[in-house]
PDB file of C-alpha atoms (C1' of nucleotides) in Angstrom:
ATOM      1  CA  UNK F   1     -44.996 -93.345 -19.092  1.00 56.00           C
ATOM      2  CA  UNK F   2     -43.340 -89.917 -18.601  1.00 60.00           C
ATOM      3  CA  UNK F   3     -42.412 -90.805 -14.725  1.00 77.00           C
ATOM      4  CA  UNK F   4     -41.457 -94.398 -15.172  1.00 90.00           C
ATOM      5  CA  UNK F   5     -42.319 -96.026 -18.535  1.00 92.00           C
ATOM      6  CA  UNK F   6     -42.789 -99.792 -16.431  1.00 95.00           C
ATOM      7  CA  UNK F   7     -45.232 -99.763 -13.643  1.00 94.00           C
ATOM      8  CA  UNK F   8     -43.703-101.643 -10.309  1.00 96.00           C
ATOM      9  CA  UNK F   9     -46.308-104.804 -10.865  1.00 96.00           C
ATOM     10  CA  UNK F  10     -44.783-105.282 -14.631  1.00 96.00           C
ATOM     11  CA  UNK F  11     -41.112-104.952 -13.574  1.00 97.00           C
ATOM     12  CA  UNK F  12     -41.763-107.422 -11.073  1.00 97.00           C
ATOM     13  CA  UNK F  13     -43.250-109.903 -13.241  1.00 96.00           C
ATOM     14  CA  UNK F  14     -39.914-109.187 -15.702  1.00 97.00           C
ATOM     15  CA  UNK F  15     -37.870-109.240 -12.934  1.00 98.00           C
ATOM     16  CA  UNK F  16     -38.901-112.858 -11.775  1.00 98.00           C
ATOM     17  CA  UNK F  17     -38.738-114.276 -15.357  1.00 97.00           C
ATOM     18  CA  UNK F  18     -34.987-112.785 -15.516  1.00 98.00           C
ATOM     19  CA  UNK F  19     -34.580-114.542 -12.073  1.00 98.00           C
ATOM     20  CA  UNK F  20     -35.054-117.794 -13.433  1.00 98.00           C
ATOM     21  CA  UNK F  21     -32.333-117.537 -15.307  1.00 98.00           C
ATOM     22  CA  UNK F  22     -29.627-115.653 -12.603  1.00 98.00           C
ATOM     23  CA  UNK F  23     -27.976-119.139 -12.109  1.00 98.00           C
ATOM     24  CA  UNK F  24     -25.937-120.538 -14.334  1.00 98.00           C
ATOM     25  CA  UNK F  25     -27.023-124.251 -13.438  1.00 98.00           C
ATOM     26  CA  UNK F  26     -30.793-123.306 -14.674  1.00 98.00           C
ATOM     27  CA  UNK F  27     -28.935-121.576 -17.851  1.00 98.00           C
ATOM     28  CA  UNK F  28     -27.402-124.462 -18.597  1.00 98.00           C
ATOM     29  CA  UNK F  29     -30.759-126.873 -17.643  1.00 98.00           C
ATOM     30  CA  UNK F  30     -32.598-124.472 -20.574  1.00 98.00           C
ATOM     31  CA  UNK F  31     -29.907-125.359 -22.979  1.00 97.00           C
ATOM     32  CA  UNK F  32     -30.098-129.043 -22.264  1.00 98.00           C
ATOM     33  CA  UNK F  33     -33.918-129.423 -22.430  1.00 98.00           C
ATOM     34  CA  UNK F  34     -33.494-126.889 -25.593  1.00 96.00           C
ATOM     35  CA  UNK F  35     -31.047-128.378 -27.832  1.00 95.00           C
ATOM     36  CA  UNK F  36     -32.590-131.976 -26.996  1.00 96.00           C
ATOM     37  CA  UNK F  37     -35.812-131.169 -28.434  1.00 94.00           C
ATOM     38  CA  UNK F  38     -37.340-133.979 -26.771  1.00 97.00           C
ATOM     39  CA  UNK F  39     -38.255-133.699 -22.915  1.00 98.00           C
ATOM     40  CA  UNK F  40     -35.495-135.795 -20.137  1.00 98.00           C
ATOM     41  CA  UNK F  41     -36.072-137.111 -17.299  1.00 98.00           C
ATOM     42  CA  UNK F  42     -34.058-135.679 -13.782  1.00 98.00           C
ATOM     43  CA  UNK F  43     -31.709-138.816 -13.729  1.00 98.00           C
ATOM     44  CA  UNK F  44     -30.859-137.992 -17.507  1.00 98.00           C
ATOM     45  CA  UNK F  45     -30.234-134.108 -16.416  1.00 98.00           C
ATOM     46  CA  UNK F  46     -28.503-134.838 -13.469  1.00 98.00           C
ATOM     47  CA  UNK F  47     -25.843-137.057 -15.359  1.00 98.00           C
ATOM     48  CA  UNK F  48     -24.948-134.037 -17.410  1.00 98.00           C
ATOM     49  CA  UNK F  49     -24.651-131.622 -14.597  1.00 98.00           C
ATOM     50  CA  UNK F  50     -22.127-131.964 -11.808  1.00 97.00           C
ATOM     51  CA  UNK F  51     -24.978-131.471  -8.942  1.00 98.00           C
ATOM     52  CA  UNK F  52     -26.662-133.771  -6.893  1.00 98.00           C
ATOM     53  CA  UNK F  53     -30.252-134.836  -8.117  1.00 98.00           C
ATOM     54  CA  UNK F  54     -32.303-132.918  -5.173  1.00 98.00           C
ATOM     55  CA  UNK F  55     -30.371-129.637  -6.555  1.00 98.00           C
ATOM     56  CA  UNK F  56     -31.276-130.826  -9.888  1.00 98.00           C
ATOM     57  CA  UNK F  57     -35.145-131.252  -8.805  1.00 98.00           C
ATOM     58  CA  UNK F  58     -35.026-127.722  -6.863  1.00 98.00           C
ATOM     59  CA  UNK F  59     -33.656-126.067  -9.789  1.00 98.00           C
ATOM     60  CA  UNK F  60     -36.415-127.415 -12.479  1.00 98.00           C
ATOM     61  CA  UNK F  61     -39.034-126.498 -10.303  1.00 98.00           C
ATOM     62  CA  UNK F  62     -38.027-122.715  -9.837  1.00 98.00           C
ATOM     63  CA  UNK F  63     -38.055-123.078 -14.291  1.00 98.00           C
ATOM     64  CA  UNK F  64     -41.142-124.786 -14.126  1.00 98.00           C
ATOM     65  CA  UNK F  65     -42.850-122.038 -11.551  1.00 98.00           C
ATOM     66  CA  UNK F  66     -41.948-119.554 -14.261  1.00 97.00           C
ATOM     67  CA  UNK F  67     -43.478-121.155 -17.114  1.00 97.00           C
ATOM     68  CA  UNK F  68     -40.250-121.774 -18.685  1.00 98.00           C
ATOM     69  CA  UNK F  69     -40.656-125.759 -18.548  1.00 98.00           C
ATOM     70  CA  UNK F  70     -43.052-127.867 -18.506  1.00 98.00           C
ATOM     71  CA  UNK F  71     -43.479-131.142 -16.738  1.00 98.00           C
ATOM     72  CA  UNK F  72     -45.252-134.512 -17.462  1.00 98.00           C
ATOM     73  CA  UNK F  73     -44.888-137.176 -15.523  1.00 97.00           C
ATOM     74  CA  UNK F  74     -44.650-140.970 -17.235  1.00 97.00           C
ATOM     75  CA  UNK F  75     -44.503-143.630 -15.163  1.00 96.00           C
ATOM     76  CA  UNK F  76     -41.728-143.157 -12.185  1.00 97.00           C
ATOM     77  CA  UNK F  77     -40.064-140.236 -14.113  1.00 98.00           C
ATOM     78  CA  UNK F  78     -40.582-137.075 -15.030  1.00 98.00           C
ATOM     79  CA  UNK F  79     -39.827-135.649 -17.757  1.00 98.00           C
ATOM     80  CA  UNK F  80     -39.350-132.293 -18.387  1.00 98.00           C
ATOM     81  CA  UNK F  81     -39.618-130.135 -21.736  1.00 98.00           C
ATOM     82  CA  UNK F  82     -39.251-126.616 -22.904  1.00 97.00           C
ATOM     83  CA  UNK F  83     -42.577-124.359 -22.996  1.00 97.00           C
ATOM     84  CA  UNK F  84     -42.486-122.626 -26.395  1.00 94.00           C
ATOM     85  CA  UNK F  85     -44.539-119.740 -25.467  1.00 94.00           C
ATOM     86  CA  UNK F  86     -42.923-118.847 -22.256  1.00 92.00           C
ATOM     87  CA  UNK F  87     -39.947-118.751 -24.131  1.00 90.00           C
ATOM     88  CA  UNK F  88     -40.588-117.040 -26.692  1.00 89.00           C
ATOM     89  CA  UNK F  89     -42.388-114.290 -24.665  1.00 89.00           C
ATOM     90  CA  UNK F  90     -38.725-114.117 -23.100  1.00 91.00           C
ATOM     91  CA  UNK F  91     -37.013-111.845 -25.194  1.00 86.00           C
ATOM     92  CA  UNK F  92     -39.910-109.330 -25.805  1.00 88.00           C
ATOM     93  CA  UNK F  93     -39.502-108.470 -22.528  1.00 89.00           C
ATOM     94  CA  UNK F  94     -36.079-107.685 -23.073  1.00 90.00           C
ATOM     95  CA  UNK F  95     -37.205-105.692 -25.461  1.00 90.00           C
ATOM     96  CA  UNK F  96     -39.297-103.681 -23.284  1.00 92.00           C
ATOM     97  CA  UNK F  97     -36.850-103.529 -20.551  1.00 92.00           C
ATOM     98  CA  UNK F  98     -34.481-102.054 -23.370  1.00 89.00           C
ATOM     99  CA  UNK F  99     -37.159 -99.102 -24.825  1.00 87.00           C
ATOM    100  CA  UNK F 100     -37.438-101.026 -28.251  1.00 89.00           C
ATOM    101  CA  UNK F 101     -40.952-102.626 -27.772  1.00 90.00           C
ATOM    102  CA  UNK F 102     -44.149-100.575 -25.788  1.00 89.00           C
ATOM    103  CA  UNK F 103     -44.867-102.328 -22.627  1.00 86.00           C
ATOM    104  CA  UNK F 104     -47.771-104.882 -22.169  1.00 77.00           C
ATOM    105  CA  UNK F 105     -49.830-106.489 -20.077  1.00 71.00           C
ATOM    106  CA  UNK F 106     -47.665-109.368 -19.526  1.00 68.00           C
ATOM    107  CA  UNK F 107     -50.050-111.893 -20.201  1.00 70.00           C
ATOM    108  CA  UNK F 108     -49.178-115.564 -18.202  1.00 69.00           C
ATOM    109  CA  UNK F 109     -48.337-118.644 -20.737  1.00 74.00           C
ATOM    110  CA  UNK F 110     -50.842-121.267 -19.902  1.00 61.00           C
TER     111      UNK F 110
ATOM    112  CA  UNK G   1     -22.402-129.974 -27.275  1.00 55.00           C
ATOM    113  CA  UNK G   2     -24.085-133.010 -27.394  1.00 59.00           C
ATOM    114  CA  UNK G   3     -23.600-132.953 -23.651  1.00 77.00           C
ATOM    115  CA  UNK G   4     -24.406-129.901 -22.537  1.00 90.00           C
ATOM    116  CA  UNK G   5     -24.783-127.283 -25.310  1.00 92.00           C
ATOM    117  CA  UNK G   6     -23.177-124.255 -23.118  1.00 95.00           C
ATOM    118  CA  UNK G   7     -20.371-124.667 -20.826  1.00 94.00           C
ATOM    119  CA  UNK G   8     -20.214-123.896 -17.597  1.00 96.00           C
ATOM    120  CA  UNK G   9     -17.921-120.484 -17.895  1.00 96.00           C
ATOM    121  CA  UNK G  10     -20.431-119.191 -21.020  1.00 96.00           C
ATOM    122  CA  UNK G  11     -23.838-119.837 -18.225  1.00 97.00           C
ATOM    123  CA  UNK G  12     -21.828-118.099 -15.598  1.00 97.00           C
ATOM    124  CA  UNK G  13     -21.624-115.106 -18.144  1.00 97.00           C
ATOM    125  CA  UNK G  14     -24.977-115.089 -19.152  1.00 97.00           C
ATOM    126  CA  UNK G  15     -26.171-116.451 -15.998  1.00 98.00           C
ATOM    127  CA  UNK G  16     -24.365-112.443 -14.371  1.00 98.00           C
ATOM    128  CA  UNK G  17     -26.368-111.120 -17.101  1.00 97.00           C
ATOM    129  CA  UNK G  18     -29.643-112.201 -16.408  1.00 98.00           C
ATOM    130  CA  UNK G  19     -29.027-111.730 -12.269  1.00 98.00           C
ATOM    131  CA  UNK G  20     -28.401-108.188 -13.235  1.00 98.00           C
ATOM    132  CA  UNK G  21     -31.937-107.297 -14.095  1.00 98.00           C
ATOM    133  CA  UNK G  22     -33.436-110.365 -11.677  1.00 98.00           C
ATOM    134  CA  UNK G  23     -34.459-107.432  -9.471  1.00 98.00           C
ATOM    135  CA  UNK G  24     -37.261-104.952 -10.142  1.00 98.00           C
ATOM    136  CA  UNK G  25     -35.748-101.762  -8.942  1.00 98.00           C
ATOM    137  CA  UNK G  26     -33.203-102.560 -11.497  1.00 98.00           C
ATOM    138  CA  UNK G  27     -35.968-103.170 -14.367  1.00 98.00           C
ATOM    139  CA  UNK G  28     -37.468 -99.946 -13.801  1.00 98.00           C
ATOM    140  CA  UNK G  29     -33.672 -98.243 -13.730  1.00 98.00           C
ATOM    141  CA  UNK G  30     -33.229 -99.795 -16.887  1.00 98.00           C
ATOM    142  CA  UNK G  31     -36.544 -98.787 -18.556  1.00 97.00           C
ATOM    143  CA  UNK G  32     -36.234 -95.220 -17.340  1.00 98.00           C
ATOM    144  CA  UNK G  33     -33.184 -94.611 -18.868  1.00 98.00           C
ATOM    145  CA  UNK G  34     -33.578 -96.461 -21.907  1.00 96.00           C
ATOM    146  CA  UNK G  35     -37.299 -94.303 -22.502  1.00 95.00           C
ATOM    147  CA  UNK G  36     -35.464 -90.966 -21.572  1.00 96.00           C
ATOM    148  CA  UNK G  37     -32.607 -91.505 -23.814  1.00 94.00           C
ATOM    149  CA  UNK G  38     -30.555 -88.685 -22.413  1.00 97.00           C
ATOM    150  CA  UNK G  39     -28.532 -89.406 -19.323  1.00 98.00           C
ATOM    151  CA  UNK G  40     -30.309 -89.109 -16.127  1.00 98.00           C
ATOM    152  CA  UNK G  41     -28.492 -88.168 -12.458  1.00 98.00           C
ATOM    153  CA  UNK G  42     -28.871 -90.549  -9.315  1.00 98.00           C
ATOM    154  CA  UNK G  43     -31.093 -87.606  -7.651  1.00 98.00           C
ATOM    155  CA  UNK G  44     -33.346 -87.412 -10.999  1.00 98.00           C
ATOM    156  CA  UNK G  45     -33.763 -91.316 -10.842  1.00 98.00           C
ATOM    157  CA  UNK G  46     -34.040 -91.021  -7.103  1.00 98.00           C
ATOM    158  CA  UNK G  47     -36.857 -88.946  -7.629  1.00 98.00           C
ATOM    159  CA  UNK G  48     -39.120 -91.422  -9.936  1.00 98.00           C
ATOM    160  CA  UNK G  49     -38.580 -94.431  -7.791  1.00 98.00           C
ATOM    161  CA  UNK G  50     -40.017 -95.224  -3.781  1.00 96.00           C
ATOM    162  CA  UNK G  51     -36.529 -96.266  -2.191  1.00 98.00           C
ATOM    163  CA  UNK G  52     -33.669 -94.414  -0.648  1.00 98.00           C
ATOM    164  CA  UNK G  53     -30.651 -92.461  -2.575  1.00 98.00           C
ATOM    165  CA  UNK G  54     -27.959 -94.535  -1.106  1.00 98.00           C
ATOM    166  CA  UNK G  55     -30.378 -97.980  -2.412  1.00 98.00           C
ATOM    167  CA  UNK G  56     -30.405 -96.488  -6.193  1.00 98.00           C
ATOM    168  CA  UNK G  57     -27.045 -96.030  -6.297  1.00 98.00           C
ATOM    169  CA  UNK G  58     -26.039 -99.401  -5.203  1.00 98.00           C
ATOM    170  CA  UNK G  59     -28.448-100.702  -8.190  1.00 98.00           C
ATOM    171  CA  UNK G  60     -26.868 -98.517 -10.586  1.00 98.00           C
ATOM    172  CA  UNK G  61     -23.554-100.164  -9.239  1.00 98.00           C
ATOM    173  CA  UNK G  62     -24.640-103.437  -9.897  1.00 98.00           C
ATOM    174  CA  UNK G  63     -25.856-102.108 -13.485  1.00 98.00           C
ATOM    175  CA  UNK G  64     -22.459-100.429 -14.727  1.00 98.00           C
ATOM    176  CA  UNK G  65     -21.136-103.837 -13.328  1.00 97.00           C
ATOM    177  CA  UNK G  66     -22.263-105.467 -16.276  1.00 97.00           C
ATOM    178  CA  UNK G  67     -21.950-103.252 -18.979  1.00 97.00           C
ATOM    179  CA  UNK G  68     -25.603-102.155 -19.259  1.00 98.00           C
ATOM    180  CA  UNK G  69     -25.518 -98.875 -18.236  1.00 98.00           C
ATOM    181  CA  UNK G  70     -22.346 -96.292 -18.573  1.00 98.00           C
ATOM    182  CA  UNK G  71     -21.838 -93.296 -15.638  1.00 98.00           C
ATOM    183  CA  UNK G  72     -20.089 -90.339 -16.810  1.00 98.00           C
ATOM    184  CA  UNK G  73     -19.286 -87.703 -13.833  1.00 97.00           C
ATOM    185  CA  UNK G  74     -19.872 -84.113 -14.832  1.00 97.00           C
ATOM    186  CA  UNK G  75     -19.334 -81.529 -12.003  1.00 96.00           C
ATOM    187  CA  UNK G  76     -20.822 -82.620  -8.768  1.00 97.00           C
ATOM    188  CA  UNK G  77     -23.125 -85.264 -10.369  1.00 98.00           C
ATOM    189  CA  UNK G  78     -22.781 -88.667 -11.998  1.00 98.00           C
ATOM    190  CA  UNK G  79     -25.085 -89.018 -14.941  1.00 98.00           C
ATOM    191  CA  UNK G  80     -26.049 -92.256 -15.554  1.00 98.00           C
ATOM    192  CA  UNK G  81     -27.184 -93.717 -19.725  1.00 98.00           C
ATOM    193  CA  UNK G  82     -27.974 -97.063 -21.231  1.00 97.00           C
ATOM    194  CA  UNK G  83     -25.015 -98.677 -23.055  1.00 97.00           C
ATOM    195  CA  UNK G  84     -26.438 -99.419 -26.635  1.00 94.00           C
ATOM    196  CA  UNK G  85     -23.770-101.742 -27.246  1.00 94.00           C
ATOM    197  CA  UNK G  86     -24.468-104.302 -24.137  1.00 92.00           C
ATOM    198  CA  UNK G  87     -27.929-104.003 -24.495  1.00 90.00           C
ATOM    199  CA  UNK G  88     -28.089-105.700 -27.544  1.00 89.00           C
ATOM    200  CA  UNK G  89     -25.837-108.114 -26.941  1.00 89.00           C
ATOM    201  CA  UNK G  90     -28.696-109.014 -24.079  1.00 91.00           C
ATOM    202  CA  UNK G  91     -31.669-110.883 -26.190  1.00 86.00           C
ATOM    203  CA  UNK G  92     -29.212-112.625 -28.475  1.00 88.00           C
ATOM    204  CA  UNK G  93     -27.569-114.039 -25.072  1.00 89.00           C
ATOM    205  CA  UNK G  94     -31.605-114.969 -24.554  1.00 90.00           C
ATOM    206  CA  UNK G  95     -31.595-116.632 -27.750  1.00 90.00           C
ATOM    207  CA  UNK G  96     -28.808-118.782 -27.239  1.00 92.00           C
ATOM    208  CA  UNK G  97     -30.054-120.258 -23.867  1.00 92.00           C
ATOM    209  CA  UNK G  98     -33.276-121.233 -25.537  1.00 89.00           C
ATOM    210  CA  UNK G  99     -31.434-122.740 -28.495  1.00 87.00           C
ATOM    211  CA  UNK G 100     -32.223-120.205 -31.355  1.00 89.00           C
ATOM    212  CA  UNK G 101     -28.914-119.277 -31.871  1.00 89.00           C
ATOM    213  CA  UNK G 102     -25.621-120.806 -32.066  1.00 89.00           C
ATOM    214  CA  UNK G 103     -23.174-120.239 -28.734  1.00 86.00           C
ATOM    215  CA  UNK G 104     -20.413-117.536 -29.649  1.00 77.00           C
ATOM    216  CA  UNK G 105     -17.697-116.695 -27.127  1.00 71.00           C
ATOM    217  CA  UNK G 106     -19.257-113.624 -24.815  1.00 68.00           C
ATOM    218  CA  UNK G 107     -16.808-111.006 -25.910  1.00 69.00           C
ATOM    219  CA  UNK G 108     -17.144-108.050 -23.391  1.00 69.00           C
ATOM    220  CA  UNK G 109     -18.430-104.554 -24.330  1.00 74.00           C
ATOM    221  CA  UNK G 110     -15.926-102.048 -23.940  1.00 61.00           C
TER     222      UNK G 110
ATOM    223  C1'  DC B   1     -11.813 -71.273   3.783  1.00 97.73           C
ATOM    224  C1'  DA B   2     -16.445 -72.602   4.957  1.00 97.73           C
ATOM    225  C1'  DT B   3     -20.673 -74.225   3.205  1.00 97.73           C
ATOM    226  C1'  DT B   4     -23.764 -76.565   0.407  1.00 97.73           C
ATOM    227  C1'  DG B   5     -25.149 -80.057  -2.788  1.00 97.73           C
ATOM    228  C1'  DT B   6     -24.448 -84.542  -4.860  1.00 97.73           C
ATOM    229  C1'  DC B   7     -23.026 -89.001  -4.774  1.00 97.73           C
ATOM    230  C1'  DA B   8     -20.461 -93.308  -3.079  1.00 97.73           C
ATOM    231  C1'  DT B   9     -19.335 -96.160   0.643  1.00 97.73           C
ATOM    232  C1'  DC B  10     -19.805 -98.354   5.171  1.00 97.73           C
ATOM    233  C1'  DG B  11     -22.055-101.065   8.769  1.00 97.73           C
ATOM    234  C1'  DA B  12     -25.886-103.500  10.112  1.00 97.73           C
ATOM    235  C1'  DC B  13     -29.912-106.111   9.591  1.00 97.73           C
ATOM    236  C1'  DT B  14     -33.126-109.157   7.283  1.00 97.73           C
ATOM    237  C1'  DA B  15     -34.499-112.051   3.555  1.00 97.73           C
ATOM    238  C1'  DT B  16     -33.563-114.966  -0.052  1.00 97.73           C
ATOM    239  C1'  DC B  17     -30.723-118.305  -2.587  1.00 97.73           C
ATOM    240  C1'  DG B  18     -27.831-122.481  -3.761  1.00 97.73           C
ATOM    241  C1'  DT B  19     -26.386-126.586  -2.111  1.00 97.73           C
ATOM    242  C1'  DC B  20     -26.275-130.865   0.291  1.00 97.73           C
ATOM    243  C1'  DG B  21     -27.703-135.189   2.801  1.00 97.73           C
ATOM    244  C1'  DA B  22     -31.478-137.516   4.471  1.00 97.73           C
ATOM    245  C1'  DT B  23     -36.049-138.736   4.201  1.00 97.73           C
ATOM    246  C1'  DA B  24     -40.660-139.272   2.281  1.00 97.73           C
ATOM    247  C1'  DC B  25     -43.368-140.129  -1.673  1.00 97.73           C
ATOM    248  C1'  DT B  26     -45.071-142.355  -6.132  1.00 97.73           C
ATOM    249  C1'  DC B  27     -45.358-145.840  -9.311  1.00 97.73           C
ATOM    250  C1'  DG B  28     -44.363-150.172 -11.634  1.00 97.73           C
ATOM    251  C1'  DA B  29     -42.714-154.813 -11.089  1.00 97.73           C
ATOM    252  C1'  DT B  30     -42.252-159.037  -8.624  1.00 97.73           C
TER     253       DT B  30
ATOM    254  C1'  DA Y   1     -47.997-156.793  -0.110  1.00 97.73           C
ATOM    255  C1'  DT Y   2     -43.314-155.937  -0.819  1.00 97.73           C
ATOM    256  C1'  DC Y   3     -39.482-154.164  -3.088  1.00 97.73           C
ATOM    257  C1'  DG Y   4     -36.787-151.055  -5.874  1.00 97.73           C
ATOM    258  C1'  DA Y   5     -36.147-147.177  -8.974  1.00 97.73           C
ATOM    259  C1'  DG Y   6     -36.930-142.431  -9.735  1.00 97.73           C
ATOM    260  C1'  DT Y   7     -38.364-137.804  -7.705  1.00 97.73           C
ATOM    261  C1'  DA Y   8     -39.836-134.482  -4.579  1.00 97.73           C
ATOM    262  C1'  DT Y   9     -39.521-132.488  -0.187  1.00 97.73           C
ATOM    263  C1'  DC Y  10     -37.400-131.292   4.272  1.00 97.73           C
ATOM    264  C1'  DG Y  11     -33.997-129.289   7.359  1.00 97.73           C
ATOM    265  C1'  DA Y  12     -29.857-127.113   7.707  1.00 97.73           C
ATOM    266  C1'  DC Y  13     -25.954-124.465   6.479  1.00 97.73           C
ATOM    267  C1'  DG Y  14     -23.078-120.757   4.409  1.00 97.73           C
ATOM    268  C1'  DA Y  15     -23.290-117.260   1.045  1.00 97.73           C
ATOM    269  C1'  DT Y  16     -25.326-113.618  -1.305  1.00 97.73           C
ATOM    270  C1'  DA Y  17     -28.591-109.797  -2.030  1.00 97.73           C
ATOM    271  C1'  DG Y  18     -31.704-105.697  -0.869  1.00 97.73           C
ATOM    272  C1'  DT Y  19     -32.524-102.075   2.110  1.00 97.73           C
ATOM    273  C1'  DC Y  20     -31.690 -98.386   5.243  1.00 97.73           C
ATOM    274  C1'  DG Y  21     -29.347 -94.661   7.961  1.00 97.73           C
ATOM    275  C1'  DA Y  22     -25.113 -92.537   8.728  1.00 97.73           C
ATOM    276  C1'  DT Y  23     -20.847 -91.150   7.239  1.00 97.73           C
ATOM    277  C1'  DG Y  24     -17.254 -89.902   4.033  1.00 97.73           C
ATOM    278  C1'  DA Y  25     -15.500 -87.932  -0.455  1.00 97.73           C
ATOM    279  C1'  DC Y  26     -15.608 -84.441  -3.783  1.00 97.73           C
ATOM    280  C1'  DA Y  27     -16.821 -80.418  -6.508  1.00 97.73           C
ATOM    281  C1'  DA Y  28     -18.929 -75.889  -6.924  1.00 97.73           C
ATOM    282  C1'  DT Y  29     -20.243 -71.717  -4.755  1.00 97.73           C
ATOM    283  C1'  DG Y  30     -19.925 -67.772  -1.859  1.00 97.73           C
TER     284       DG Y  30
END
DNA sequence: CATTGTCATCGACTATCGTCGATACTCGAT
DNA sequence: ATCGAGTATCGACGATAGTCGATGACAATG
């Protein structure tokens, strides 16, 4: 803690949830699925972006890899929801980055 | 908002914000000075972290760039410190993009 | 003025990322 | 079994990012 207060393994970990969110397409694809409440499908998400739907796919999967979203498929479609615990874990680590919270183990979110 | 609840110019900005600490060299920059609390030079940072002098300033670059951090020269050395201001603006911009908070217009700190 | 110490910048290289079009895959319906 | 709708994956491309060594810029010191 007195050389560097975040070991290299938890900065990484920090540093790939940050990632997820570096581009402003999978910003705006957290909104979406978080102001809907209720999960959409790819066609539905693509419609409100101005990306093609493999972009689209590519985009939700990086969000999904990070436990941000979650995916269930239903019939043809997928639909795709927010993760409330991955998301909420979100911001503590800004905290920690920022010196206002002690560092933890960085637990995943199942 | 019913469309897509953050524009495209607000993701860009928080989208830059996010990028900035999307790498872990940059995490640990941030941590370090946030725990010291007094301003630290490039050699002192150089010092805690495994990669080259020329590498830690370019990520201190990148973190000025933003806002995050502020660099203040004082003889023949730049000392480096956390901006207070832009770091709490960071986990509000968080809880925006995960729909806790309403979307406010990304004023820049000075 | 010459030297030393500190930092920023440059050039180069490699790796990763964002995007697209095309294709393959999965599932339900006919 | 076949077809069509909805997704995921592949291959490729340009662009960006991370790293290093070397060099340049600048201030303090003697």
């Amino acid at each position: 803690m007195d050389v560097v207060p975040l070991d290299r393994e938890l900065a990484e970990t920090y540093a790939s949830w940050f990632r997820a969110l570096a581009d402003p397409t999978r910003v705006q694809l957290l909104a979406i699925l978080s102001a809907h409440g209720e999960p959409l499908s790819v066609g539905e998400l693509t419609a409100r972006l101005p990306i093609g739907q493999s972009t689209v796919s590519h985009h939700l999967a990086a969000l999904v890899a990070v436990g941000f979203v979650h995916v269930r498929r239903q019939g043809t479609s997928s639909l795709y929801s927010v993760n409330p615990r991955c998301v909420e874990r979100f911001p503590s680590a800004a905290d920690v980055v920022m010196g206002r919270r002690p560092p933890e183990p960085a637990q995943a979110c199942g």
